[in-house]
Amino acid sequence: MLVLITYDVQTYTENGKKRLRKVAKKCEEYGVRVQNSVFECIVDSAQLKQLEIALEEIIDSSVDSLRYYRLGKNHETKVKHIGAKPAIKVDKPLIF
Amino acid sequence: MLVLITYDVQTYTENGKKRLRKVAKKCEEYGVRVQNSVFECIVDSAQLKQLEIALEEIIDSSVDSLRYYRLGKNHETKVKHIGAKPAIKVDKPLIF
């Protein structure tokens, strides 16, 4: 299924910047960056759980925010992109 | 239906900053800001079309990026939030 992950990480501090880099790096293991703070991941439930656990270990939940949107399997018709950075095909096999 | 709108607006220039403010302001007319560049909107097809047209008039499509995700009607189970800024209930009536 396609899962969209969006995040806001507070980057006022060096630690915050480090968290932001770590969140992005972790998401890159599971999917494709489509905007600065938006990743699209093709994952099964087990992979999603793994990713959730990893991200929750990285963020500071008192100031950072993570959102997950499950778009299911027939997601091609549900996504529309306008402007720069055209959508990257996310159905290619994931490399871990 | 729930439509998620995510955007990246290039803010190196004053014009870019102005575009960013305008995009956020326009999205606020239709939905709720859940993260810095993420809005959740409960709209019908006609409203979505209106919003799309308005946003495309604001952005510079050579550098800015807009993405729309249709989450359909049974969206409550599809969204998960972790950390700061708890999700705001988006099912309240929209005020135009």
Short mmCIF file of N, CA and C in Angstrom, two decimals:
data_model
loop_
_atom_site.label_atom_id
_atom_site.label_comp_id
_atom_site.label_asym_id
_atom_site.label_seq_id
_atom_site.Cartn_x
_atom_site.Cartn_y
_atom_site.Cartn_z
N MET A 1 0.85 -1.20 0.00
CA MET A 1 0.00 0.00 0.00
C MET A 1 0.88 1.25 0.00
N LEU A 2 0.28 2.33 -0.49
CA LEU A 2 0.99 3.61 -0.45
C LEU A 2 0.70 4.31 0.87
N VAL A 3 1.77 4.67 1.54
CA VAL A 3 1.63 5.47 2.76
C VAL A 3 2.39 6.77 2.57
N LEU A 4 1.68 7.84 2.86
CA LEU A 4 2.28 9.15 2.76
C LEU A 4 2.74 9.54 4.15
N ILE A 5 3.96 10.01 4.25
CA ILE A 5 4.47 10.48 5.55
C ILE A 5 4.84 11.94 5.43
N THR A 6 4.25 12.74 6.30
CA THR A 6 4.60 14.17 6.32
C THR A 6 5.14 14.48 7.71
N TYR A 7 6.10 15.39 7.78
CA TYR A 7 6.65 15.71 9.09
C TYR A 7 7.03 17.17 9.22
N ASP A 8 6.92 17.63 10.44
CA ASP A 8 7.45 18.95 10.84
C ASP A 8 8.43 18.68 11.97
N VAL A 9 9.67 19.01 11.75
CA VAL A 9 10.66 18.87 12.82
C VAL A 9 11.18 20.26 13.16
N GLN A 10 11.18 20.58 14.44
CA GLN A 10 11.61 21.91 14.86
C GLN A 10 13.13 22.00 14.74
N THR A 11 13.61 22.94 13.95
CA THR A 11 15.05 22.98 13.66
C THR A 11 15.75 24.21 14.23
N TYR A 12 15.22 24.73 15.33
CA TYR A 12 15.87 25.90 15.95
C TYR A 12 17.23 25.53 16.55
N THR A 13 17.37 24.28 16.95
CA THR A 13 18.59 23.85 17.62
C THR A 13 19.37 22.90 16.71
N GLU A 14 20.64 22.69 17.07
CA GLU A 14 21.45 21.73 16.32
C GLU A 14 20.86 20.34 16.44
N ASN A 15 20.35 20.02 17.62
CA ASN A 15 19.71 18.72 17.81
C ASN A 15 18.52 18.55 16.89
N GLY A 16 17.76 19.63 16.73
CA GLY A 16 16.60 19.61 15.83
C GLY A 16 17.02 19.34 14.40
N LYS A 17 18.09 20.03 13.97
CA LYS A 17 18.57 19.82 12.60
C LYS A 17 19.02 18.38 12.40
N LYS A 18 19.64 17.84 13.45
CA LYS A 18 20.10 16.45 13.39
C LYS A 18 18.88 15.52 13.28
N ARG A 19 17.84 15.79 14.07
CA ARG A 19 16.63 14.95 14.00
C ARG A 19 16.02 15.00 12.60
N LEU A 20 15.98 16.22 12.02
CA LEU A 20 15.42 16.36 10.68
C LEU A 20 16.17 15.50 9.66
N ARG A 21 17.49 15.57 9.73
CA ARG A 21 18.30 14.77 8.80
C ARG A 21 18.04 13.28 9.01
N LYS A 22 17.94 12.88 10.28
CA LYS A 22 17.71 11.46 10.58
C LYS A 22 16.35 10.98 10.09
N VAL A 23 15.32 11.82 10.29
CA VAL A 23 13.98 11.45 9.83
C VAL A 23 14.00 11.27 8.31
N ALA A 24 14.59 12.22 7.60
CA ALA A 24 14.63 12.14 6.14
C ALA A 24 15.39 10.88 5.69
N LYS A 25 16.51 10.62 6.35
CA LYS A 25 17.34 9.47 5.98
C LYS A 25 16.57 8.16 6.21
N LYS A 26 15.87 8.10 7.33
CA LYS A 26 15.10 6.89 7.62
C LYS A 26 13.99 6.71 6.58
N CYS A 27 13.28 7.79 6.28
CA CYS A 27 12.19 7.69 5.29
C CYS A 27 12.73 7.27 3.93
N GLU A 28 13.93 7.73 3.60
CA GLU A 28 14.52 7.37 2.30
C GLU A 28 14.74 5.87 2.17
N GLU A 29 14.87 5.20 3.29
CA GLU A 29 15.04 3.74 3.23
C GLU A 29 13.76 3.04 2.79
N TYR A 30 12.65 3.73 2.94
CA TYR A 30 11.36 3.09 2.69
C TYR A 30 10.59 3.67 1.50
N GLY A 31 11.02 4.84 1.03
CA GLY A 31 10.21 5.44 -0.02
C GLY A 31 10.91 6.55 -0.76
N VAL A 32 10.11 7.40 -1.36
CA VAL A 32 10.61 8.43 -2.26
C VAL A 32 10.20 9.80 -1.73
N ARG A 33 11.16 10.70 -1.72
CA ARG A 33 10.88 12.07 -1.27
C ARG A 33 10.19 12.81 -2.41
N VAL A 34 8.99 13.31 -2.18
CA VAL A 34 8.28 14.03 -3.23
C VAL A 34 8.22 15.53 -2.97
N GLN A 35 8.40 15.90 -1.71
CA GLN A 35 8.58 17.31 -1.35
C GLN A 35 9.53 17.35 -0.16
N ASN A 36 9.88 18.56 0.29
CA ASN A 36 10.87 18.66 1.36
C ASN A 36 10.54 17.79 2.57
N SER A 37 9.30 17.82 3.02
CA SER A 37 8.93 17.08 4.23
C SER A 37 7.85 16.06 3.95
N VAL A 38 7.83 15.55 2.73
CA VAL A 38 6.80 14.59 2.33
C VAL A 38 7.44 13.40 1.62
N PHE A 39 7.17 12.22 2.13
CA PHE A 39 7.65 10.99 1.51
C PHE A 39 6.48 10.10 1.13
N GLU A 40 6.62 9.41 0.00
CA GLU A 40 5.65 8.39 -0.38
C GLU A 40 6.34 7.04 -0.29
N CYS A 41 5.74 6.14 0.46
CA CYS A 41 6.37 4.83 0.68
C CYS A 41 5.40 3.73 0.28
N ILE A 42 5.90 2.77 -0.49
CA ILE A 42 5.13 1.56 -0.77
C ILE A 42 5.59 0.52 0.25
N VAL A 43 4.75 0.22 1.21
CA VAL A 43 5.15 -0.68 2.30
C VAL A 43 3.99 -1.62 2.64
N ASP A 44 4.34 -2.73 3.26
CA ASP A 44 3.30 -3.57 3.84
C ASP A 44 3.16 -3.19 5.31
N SER A 45 2.22 -3.82 6.00
CA SER A 45 1.96 -3.43 7.39
C SER A 45 3.18 -3.59 8.28
N ALA A 46 3.95 -4.67 8.06
CA ALA A 46 5.12 -4.91 8.91
C ALA A 46 6.18 -3.83 8.69
N GLN A 47 6.40 -3.48 7.43
CA GLN A 47 7.38 -2.43 7.13
C GLN A 47 6.95 -1.09 7.71
N LEU A 48 5.64 -0.83 7.62
CA LEU A 48 5.13 0.44 8.16
C LEU A 48 5.36 0.49 9.67
N LYS A 49 5.11 -0.61 10.32
CA LYS A 49 5.30 -0.66 11.78
C LYS A 49 6.77 -0.40 12.12
N GLN A 50 7.65 -1.07 11.40
CA GLN A 50 9.11 -0.86 11.58
C GLN A 50 9.47 0.62 11.45
N LEU A 51 8.96 1.22 10.37
CA LEU A 51 9.26 2.62 10.09
C LEU A 51 8.72 3.53 11.20
N GLU A 52 7.49 3.24 11.63
CA GLU A 52 6.88 4.05 12.69
C GLU A 52 7.73 4.00 13.96
N ILE A 53 8.16 2.80 14.31
CA ILE A 53 8.97 2.64 15.53
C ILE A 53 10.28 3.43 15.39
N ALA A 54 10.91 3.29 14.23
CA ALA A 54 12.19 3.97 14.01
C ALA A 54 12.02 5.49 14.08
N LEU A 55 10.97 6.00 13.45
CA LEU A 55 10.77 7.46 13.44
C LEU A 55 10.44 7.98 14.83
N GLU A 56 9.64 7.21 15.56
CA GLU A 56 9.28 7.68 16.91
C GLU A 56 10.49 7.69 17.84
N GLU A 57 11.47 6.87 17.51
CA GLU A 57 12.71 6.91 18.31
C GLU A 57 13.55 8.14 17.98
N ILE A 58 13.39 8.64 16.77
CA ILE A 58 14.21 9.79 16.34
C ILE A 58 13.62 11.12 16.79
N ILE A 59 12.31 11.27 16.64
CA ILE A 59 11.72 12.61 16.86
C ILE A 59 11.63 12.96 18.35
N ASP A 60 11.48 14.25 18.60
CA ASP A 60 11.15 14.74 19.93
C ASP A 60 9.65 15.04 19.89
N SER A 61 8.88 14.12 20.47
CA SER A 61 7.43 14.21 20.26
C SER A 61 6.79 15.42 20.96
N SER A 62 7.57 16.14 21.77
CA SER A 62 7.00 17.34 22.40
C SER A 62 7.01 18.52 21.43
N VAL A 63 7.86 18.47 20.41
CA VAL A 63 7.92 19.60 19.46
C VAL A 63 7.79 19.18 18.00
N ASP A 64 8.12 17.95 17.68
CA ASP A 64 8.05 17.49 16.28
C ASP A 64 6.72 16.80 16.02
N SER A 65 6.36 16.73 14.76
CA SER A 65 5.08 16.15 14.36
C SER A 65 5.27 15.22 13.17
N LEU A 66 4.60 14.09 13.25
CA LEU A 66 4.63 13.10 12.16
C LEU A 66 3.19 12.78 11.79
N ARG A 67 2.90 12.68 10.50
CA ARG A 67 1.57 12.22 10.09
C ARG A 67 1.70 11.13 9.03
N TYR A 68 0.88 10.12 9.17
CA TYR A 68 0.85 9.00 8.23
C TYR A 68 -0.52 8.96 7.57
N TYR A 69 -0.53 8.84 6.27
CA TYR A 69 -1.79 8.72 5.52
C TYR A 69 -1.73 7.45 4.69
N ARG A 70 -2.65 6.55 4.95
CA ARG A 70 -2.70 5.31 4.17
C ARG A 70 -3.56 5.53 2.94
N LEU A 71 -2.96 5.45 1.79
CA LEU A 71 -3.70 5.65 0.55
C LEU A 71 -4.10 4.35 -0.12
N GLY A 72 -3.78 3.23 0.49
CA GLY A 72 -4.23 1.95 -0.02
C GLY A 72 -3.51 1.51 -1.27
N LYS A 73 -4.15 0.60 -1.99
CA LYS A 73 -3.48 -0.02 -3.13
C LYS A 73 -3.75 0.70 -4.45
N ASN A 74 -4.98 1.16 -4.63
CA ASN A 74 -5.31 1.80 -5.91
C ASN A 74 -5.08 3.31 -5.80
N HIS A 75 -3.83 3.65 -5.64
CA HIS A 75 -3.52 5.03 -5.30
C HIS A 75 -3.19 5.89 -6.50
N GLU A 76 -2.99 5.28 -7.65
CA GLU A 76 -2.54 6.04 -8.83
C GLU A 76 -3.47 7.20 -9.15
N THR A 77 -4.77 6.95 -9.01
CA THR A 77 -5.74 7.98 -9.38
C THR A 77 -5.97 8.99 -8.26
N LYS A 78 -5.37 8.74 -7.10
CA LYS A 78 -5.65 9.59 -5.94
C LYS A 78 -4.63 10.71 -5.76
N VAL A 79 -3.57 10.66 -6.54
CA VAL A 79 -2.50 11.63 -6.35
C VAL A 79 -2.39 12.53 -7.58
N LYS A 80 -2.27 13.82 -7.33
CA LYS A 80 -2.11 14.77 -8.44
C LYS A 80 -0.98 15.72 -8.11
N HIS A 81 -0.11 15.91 -9.05
CA HIS A 81 1.03 16.80 -8.84
C HIS A 81 0.97 17.97 -9.80
N ILE A 82 1.26 19.16 -9.29
CA ILE A 82 1.32 20.37 -10.12
C ILE A 82 2.65 21.06 -9.86
N GLY A 83 3.29 21.52 -10.91
CA GLY A 83 4.48 22.35 -10.75
C GLY A 83 5.78 21.59 -10.73
N ALA A 84 6.76 22.19 -10.07
CA ALA A 84 8.12 21.68 -10.07
C ALA A 84 8.22 20.31 -9.41
N LYS A 85 9.37 19.69 -9.59
CA LYS A 85 9.66 18.38 -9.00
C LYS A 85 8.58 17.35 -9.33
N PRO A 86 8.53 16.93 -10.55
CA PRO A 86 7.49 15.96 -10.93
C PRO A 86 7.57 14.69 -10.09
N ALA A 87 6.42 14.08 -9.91
CA ALA A 87 6.33 12.88 -9.09
C ALA A 87 7.27 11.80 -9.61
N ILE A 88 7.93 11.17 -8.69
CA ILE A 88 8.80 10.05 -9.05
C ILE A 88 7.98 8.78 -8.89
N LYS A 89 8.13 7.88 -9.81
CA LYS A 89 7.40 6.61 -9.76
C LYS A 89 7.77 5.87 -8.48
N VAL A 90 6.77 5.55 -7.68
CA VAL A 90 7.09 4.94 -6.39
C VAL A 90 6.89 3.44 -6.38
N ASP A 91 6.49 2.89 -7.52
CA ASP A 91 6.19 1.46 -7.52
C ASP A 91 7.41 0.58 -7.77
N LYS A 92 8.55 1.22 -8.02
CA LYS A 92 9.76 0.41 -8.24
C LYS A 92 10.12 -0.32 -6.94
N PRO A 93 10.83 -1.42 -7.05
CA PRO A 93 11.15 -2.19 -5.84
C PRO A 93 11.96 -1.34 -4.86
N LEU A 94 11.69 -1.51 -3.60
CA LEU A 94 12.43 -0.78 -2.58
C LEU A 94 13.75 -1.48 -2.31
N ILE A 95 14.78 -0.70 -2.14
CA ILE A 95 16.09 -1.29 -1.82
C ILE A 95 16.42 -0.98 -0.37
N PHE A 96 16.66 -2.03 0.39
CA PHE A 96 16.97 -1.82 1.82
C PHE A 96 18.47 -2.02 2.08
N MET B 1 -15.30 14.59 0.60
CA MET B 1 -14.11 13.74 0.71
C MET B 1 -12.96 14.53 1.34
N LEU B 2 -12.02 13.79 1.92
CA LEU B 2 -10.83 14.43 2.48
C LEU B 2 -9.76 14.52 1.40
N VAL B 3 -9.29 15.72 1.20
CA VAL B 3 -8.17 15.92 0.28
C VAL B 3 -7.01 16.54 1.06
N LEU B 4 -5.87 15.93 0.90
CA LEU B 4 -4.68 16.42 1.55
C LEU B 4 -3.92 17.25 0.53
N ILE B 5 -3.50 18.44 0.93
CA ILE B 5 -2.71 19.28 0.03
C ILE B 5 -1.36 19.54 0.67
N THR B 6 -0.31 19.21 -0.05
CA THR B 6 1.04 19.49 0.44
C THR B 6 1.71 20.40 -0.58
N TYR B 7 2.54 21.31 -0.08
CA TYR B 7 3.21 22.21 -1.04
C TYR B 7 4.62 22.54 -0.60
N ASP B 8 5.43 22.78 -1.62
CA ASP B 8 6.77 23.37 -1.45
C ASP B 8 6.78 24.64 -2.27
N VAL B 9 6.97 25.76 -1.61
CA VAL B 9 7.09 27.02 -2.36
C VAL B 9 8.49 27.55 -2.11
N GLN B 10 9.17 27.91 -3.17
CA GLN B 10 10.54 28.40 -3.05
C GLN B 10 10.52 29.82 -2.48
N THR B 11 11.17 30.01 -1.34
CA THR B 11 11.04 31.30 -0.64
C THR B 11 12.36 32.08 -0.61
N TYR B 12 13.20 31.87 -1.62
CA TYR B 12 14.46 32.63 -1.65
C TYR B 12 14.20 34.12 -1.91
N THR B 13 13.12 34.42 -2.60
CA THR B 13 12.84 35.80 -2.99
C THR B 13 11.63 36.32 -2.22
N GLU B 14 11.47 37.64 -2.24
CA GLU B 14 10.29 38.25 -1.61
C GLU B 14 9.02 37.76 -2.28
N ASN B 15 9.08 37.64 -3.60
CA ASN B 15 7.93 37.12 -4.33
C ASN B 15 7.57 35.71 -3.89
N GLY B 16 8.59 34.91 -3.63
CA GLY B 16 8.37 33.54 -3.17
C GLY B 16 7.68 33.53 -1.82
N LYS B 17 8.15 34.40 -0.92
CA LYS B 17 7.53 34.47 0.42
C LYS B 17 6.07 34.90 0.30
N LYS B 18 5.82 35.82 -0.63
CA LYS B 18 4.45 36.28 -0.85
C LYS B 18 3.58 35.12 -1.37
N ARG B 19 4.13 34.35 -2.30
CA ARG B 19 3.39 33.20 -2.83
C ARG B 19 3.06 32.21 -1.72
N LEU B 20 4.05 31.97 -0.86
CA LEU B 20 3.84 31.02 0.24
C LEU B 20 2.68 31.47 1.14
N ARG B 21 2.69 32.75 1.48
CA ARG B 21 1.61 33.28 2.33
C ARG B 21 0.26 33.14 1.63
N LYS B 22 0.26 33.44 0.33
CA LYS B 22 -1.01 33.37 -0.42
C LYS B 22 -1.54 31.93 -0.52
N VAL B 23 -0.63 30.98 -0.75
CA VAL B 23 -1.04 29.57 -0.83
C VAL B 23 -1.66 29.15 0.50
N ALA B 24 -0.98 29.49 1.61
CA ALA B 24 -1.49 29.09 2.93
C ALA B 24 -2.85 29.74 3.19
N LYS B 25 -2.96 31.00 2.84
CA LYS B 25 -4.21 31.73 3.08
C LYS B 25 -5.36 31.11 2.27
N LYS B 26 -5.06 30.78 1.04
CA LYS B 26 -6.10 30.17 0.18
C LYS B 26 -6.52 28.81 0.75
N CYS B 27 -5.55 28.01 1.15
CA CYS B 27 -5.86 26.69 1.70
C CYS B 27 -6.68 26.81 2.98
N GLU B 28 -6.39 27.84 3.76
CA GLU B 28 -7.15 28.05 5.01
C GLU B 28 -8.64 28.27 4.76
N GLU B 29 -8.96 28.76 3.58
CA GLU B 29 -10.39 28.95 3.25
C GLU B 29 -11.11 27.62 3.09
N TYR B 30 -10.35 26.57 2.82
CA TYR B 30 -10.97 25.28 2.49
C TYR B 30 -10.71 24.19 3.52
N GLY B 31 -9.75 24.42 4.41
CA GLY B 31 -9.44 23.32 5.31
C GLY B 31 -8.63 23.73 6.51
N VAL B 32 -7.96 22.76 7.07
CA VAL B 32 -7.25 22.93 8.33
C VAL B 32 -5.77 22.64 8.13
N ARG B 33 -4.94 23.53 8.68
CA ARG B 33 -3.50 23.34 8.58
C ARG B 33 -3.09 22.32 9.63
N VAL B 34 -2.48 21.24 9.21
CA VAL B 34 -2.06 20.21 10.17
C VAL B 34 -0.55 20.18 10.35
N GLN B 35 0.15 20.70 9.36
CA GLN B 35 1.59 20.93 9.51
C GLN B 35 1.93 22.18 8.71
N ASN B 36 3.21 22.60 8.76
CA ASN B 36 3.56 23.85 8.10
C ASN B 36 3.10 23.94 6.64
N SER B 37 3.32 22.87 5.90
CA SER B 37 2.97 22.91 4.48
C SER B 37 1.98 21.82 4.11
N VAL B 38 1.14 21.48 5.07
CA VAL B 38 0.17 20.41 4.85
C VAL B 38 -1.22 20.85 5.34
N PHE B 39 -2.18 20.79 4.43
CA PHE B 39 -3.57 21.11 4.78
C PHE B 39 -4.45 19.90 4.52
N GLU B 40 -5.45 19.73 5.40
CA GLU B 40 -6.48 18.73 5.16
C GLU B 40 -7.78 19.47 4.88
N CYS B 41 -8.40 19.16 3.77
CA CYS B 41 -9.61 19.87 3.37
C CYS B 41 -10.74 18.87 3.13
N ILE B 42 -11.90 19.17 3.69
CA ILE B 42 -13.09 18.38 3.37
C ILE B 42 -13.82 19.16 2.28
N VAL B 43 -13.77 18.64 1.07
CA VAL B 43 -14.34 19.37 -0.06
C VAL B 43 -15.07 18.40 -0.99
N ASP B 44 -15.97 18.96 -1.78
CA ASP B 44 -16.55 18.16 -2.86
C ASP B 44 -15.75 18.45 -4.14
N SER B 45 -16.12 17.78 -5.22
CA SER B 45 -15.32 17.90 -6.44
C SER B 45 -15.28 19.34 -6.95
N ALA B 46 -16.41 20.04 -6.85
CA ALA B 46 -16.47 21.42 -7.35
C ALA B 46 -15.56 22.33 -6.54
N GLN B 47 -15.60 22.16 -5.21
CA GLN B 47 -14.74 22.97 -4.35
C GLN B 47 -13.26 22.68 -4.62
N LEU B 48 -12.97 21.41 -4.82
CA LEU B 48 -11.58 21.03 -5.09
C LEU B 48 -11.09 21.69 -6.38
N LYS B 49 -11.95 21.67 -7.38
CA LYS B 49 -11.59 22.28 -8.67
C LYS B 49 -11.31 23.78 -8.49
N GLN B 50 -12.22 24.44 -7.74
CA GLN B 50 -12.04 25.87 -7.44
C GLN B 50 -10.69 26.12 -6.79
N LEU B 51 -10.39 25.30 -5.78
CA LEU B 51 -9.15 25.47 -5.03
C LEU B 51 -7.93 25.23 -5.92
N GLU B 52 -8.02 24.20 -6.74
CA GLU B 52 -6.91 23.90 -7.66
C GLU B 52 -6.63 25.08 -8.59
N ILE B 53 -7.70 25.64 -9.13
CA ILE B 53 -7.53 26.77 -10.05
C ILE B 53 -6.90 27.95 -9.32
N ALA B 54 -7.41 28.23 -8.11
CA ALA B 54 -6.89 29.36 -7.34
C ALA B 54 -5.40 29.16 -7.02
N LEU B 55 -5.04 27.96 -6.61
CA LEU B 55 -3.65 27.71 -6.22
C LEU B 55 -2.71 27.77 -7.43
N GLU B 56 -3.20 27.26 -8.54
CA GLU B 56 -2.34 27.30 -9.74
C GLU B 56 -2.12 28.71 -10.23
N GLU B 57 -3.04 29.59 -9.91
CA GLU B 57 -2.85 31.00 -10.27
C GLU B 57 -1.81 31.67 -9.35
N ILE B 58 -1.67 31.14 -8.15
CA ILE B 58 -0.75 31.76 -7.18
C ILE B 58 0.70 31.28 -7.39
N ILE B 59 0.86 29.97 -7.57
CA ILE B 59 2.23 29.44 -7.56
C ILE B 59 2.99 29.76 -8.84
N ASP B 60 4.32 29.66 -8.74
CA ASP B 60 5.18 29.70 -9.91
C ASP B 60 5.54 28.25 -10.21
N SER B 61 4.88 27.71 -11.23
CA SER B 61 4.98 26.26 -11.43
C SER B 61 6.36 25.81 -11.89
N SER B 62 7.25 26.76 -12.19
CA SER B 62 8.60 26.36 -12.58
C SER B 62 9.45 26.04 -11.34
N VAL B 63 9.07 26.57 -10.19
CA VAL B 63 9.87 26.30 -8.98
C VAL B 63 9.05 25.76 -7.81
N ASP B 64 7.75 26.02 -7.78
CA ASP B 64 6.92 25.57 -6.67
C ASP B 64 6.25 24.24 -7.01
N SER B 65 5.83 23.56 -5.97
CA SER B 65 5.24 22.23 -6.16
C SER B 65 3.99 22.09 -5.29
N LEU B 66 2.97 21.52 -5.88
CA LEU B 66 1.71 21.26 -5.17
C LEU B 66 1.37 19.79 -5.35
N ARG B 67 0.91 19.14 -4.28
CA ARG B 67 0.43 17.77 -4.44
C ARG B 67 -0.92 17.62 -3.75
N TYR B 68 -1.81 16.92 -4.42
CA TYR B 68 -3.16 16.66 -3.90
C TYR B 68 -3.31 15.16 -3.71
N TYR B 69 -3.80 14.76 -2.56
CA TYR B 69 -4.06 13.35 -2.27
C TYR B 69 -5.52 13.21 -1.88
N ARG B 70 -6.26 12.44 -2.64
CA ARG B 70 -7.67 12.20 -2.32
C ARG B 70 -7.77 11.02 -1.38
N LEU B 71 -8.22 11.26 -0.17
CA LEU B 71 -8.33 10.17 0.80
C LEU B 71 -9.75 9.63 0.91
N GLY B 72 -10.65 10.16 0.12
CA GLY B 72 -11.99 9.62 0.08
C GLY B 72 -12.82 9.96 1.30
N LYS B 73 -13.86 9.17 1.51
CA LYS B 73 -14.82 9.49 2.57
C LYS B 73 -14.50 8.81 3.90
N ASN B 74 -14.04 7.57 3.83
CA ASN B 74 -13.78 6.85 5.09
C ASN B 74 -12.33 7.06 5.51
N HIS B 75 -12.04 8.30 5.82
CA HIS B 75 -10.64 8.66 5.99
C HIS B 75 -10.17 8.59 7.45
N GLU B 76 -11.11 8.46 8.36
CA GLU B 76 -10.75 8.52 9.79
C GLU B 76 -9.69 7.49 10.16
N THR B 77 -9.81 6.30 9.58
CA THR B 77 -8.87 5.22 9.94
C THR B 77 -7.58 5.31 9.14
N LYS B 78 -7.52 6.21 8.20
CA LYS B 78 -6.36 6.25 7.31
C LYS B 78 -5.29 7.23 7.76
N VAL B 79 -5.61 8.03 8.77
CA VAL B 79 -4.69 9.08 9.19
C VAL B 79 -4.20 8.80 10.60
N LYS B 80 -2.90 8.93 10.79
CA LYS B 80 -2.32 8.72 12.11
C LYS B 80 -1.37 9.87 12.42
N HIS B 81 -1.50 10.41 13.60
CA HIS B 81 -0.66 11.53 14.00
C HIS B 81 0.18 11.15 15.20
N ILE B 82 1.46 11.54 15.16
CA ILE B 82 2.38 11.30 16.29
C ILE B 82 3.05 12.62 16.64
N GLY B 83 3.13 12.92 17.92
CA GLY B 83 3.91 14.06 18.36
C GLY B 83 3.13 15.34 18.51
N ALA B 84 3.84 16.45 18.35
CA ALA B 84 3.28 17.78 18.60
C ALA B 84 2.15 18.11 17.63
N LYS B 85 1.44 19.18 17.93
CA LYS B 85 0.33 19.67 17.09
C LYS B 85 -0.69 18.57 16.81
N PRO B 86 -1.46 18.18 17.78
CA PRO B 86 -2.44 17.12 17.55
C PRO B 86 -3.42 17.50 16.44
N ALA B 87 -3.89 16.47 15.78
CA ALA B 87 -4.78 16.68 14.65
C ALA B 87 -6.02 17.46 15.06
N ILE B 88 -6.39 18.38 14.24
CA ILE B 88 -7.61 19.15 14.48
C ILE B 88 -8.73 18.46 13.72
N LYS B 89 -9.86 18.37 14.34
CA LYS B 89 -11.02 17.72 13.71
C LYS B 89 -11.37 18.47 12.43
N VAL B 90 -11.37 17.77 11.32
CA VAL B 90 -11.59 18.47 10.06
C VAL B 90 -13.02 18.33 9.54
N ASP B 91 -13.84 17.63 10.29
CA ASP B 91 -15.19 17.38 9.79
C ASP B 91 -16.18 18.50 10.09
N LYS B 92 -15.70 19.50 10.84
CA LYS B 92 -16.60 20.62 11.12
C LYS B 92 -16.95 21.33 9.82
N PRO B 93 -18.09 22.00 9.79
CA PRO B 93 -18.50 22.66 8.56
C PRO B 93 -17.47 23.70 8.13
N LEU B 94 -17.25 23.80 6.85
CA LEU B 94 -16.31 24.78 6.34
C LEU B 94 -16.97 26.14 6.27
N ILE B 95 -16.23 27.16 6.63
CA ILE B 95 -16.76 28.51 6.56
C ILE B 95 -16.10 29.24 5.40
N PHE B 96 -16.89 29.73 4.49
CA PHE B 96 -16.31 30.44 3.34
C PHE B 96 -16.54 31.94 3.48
#
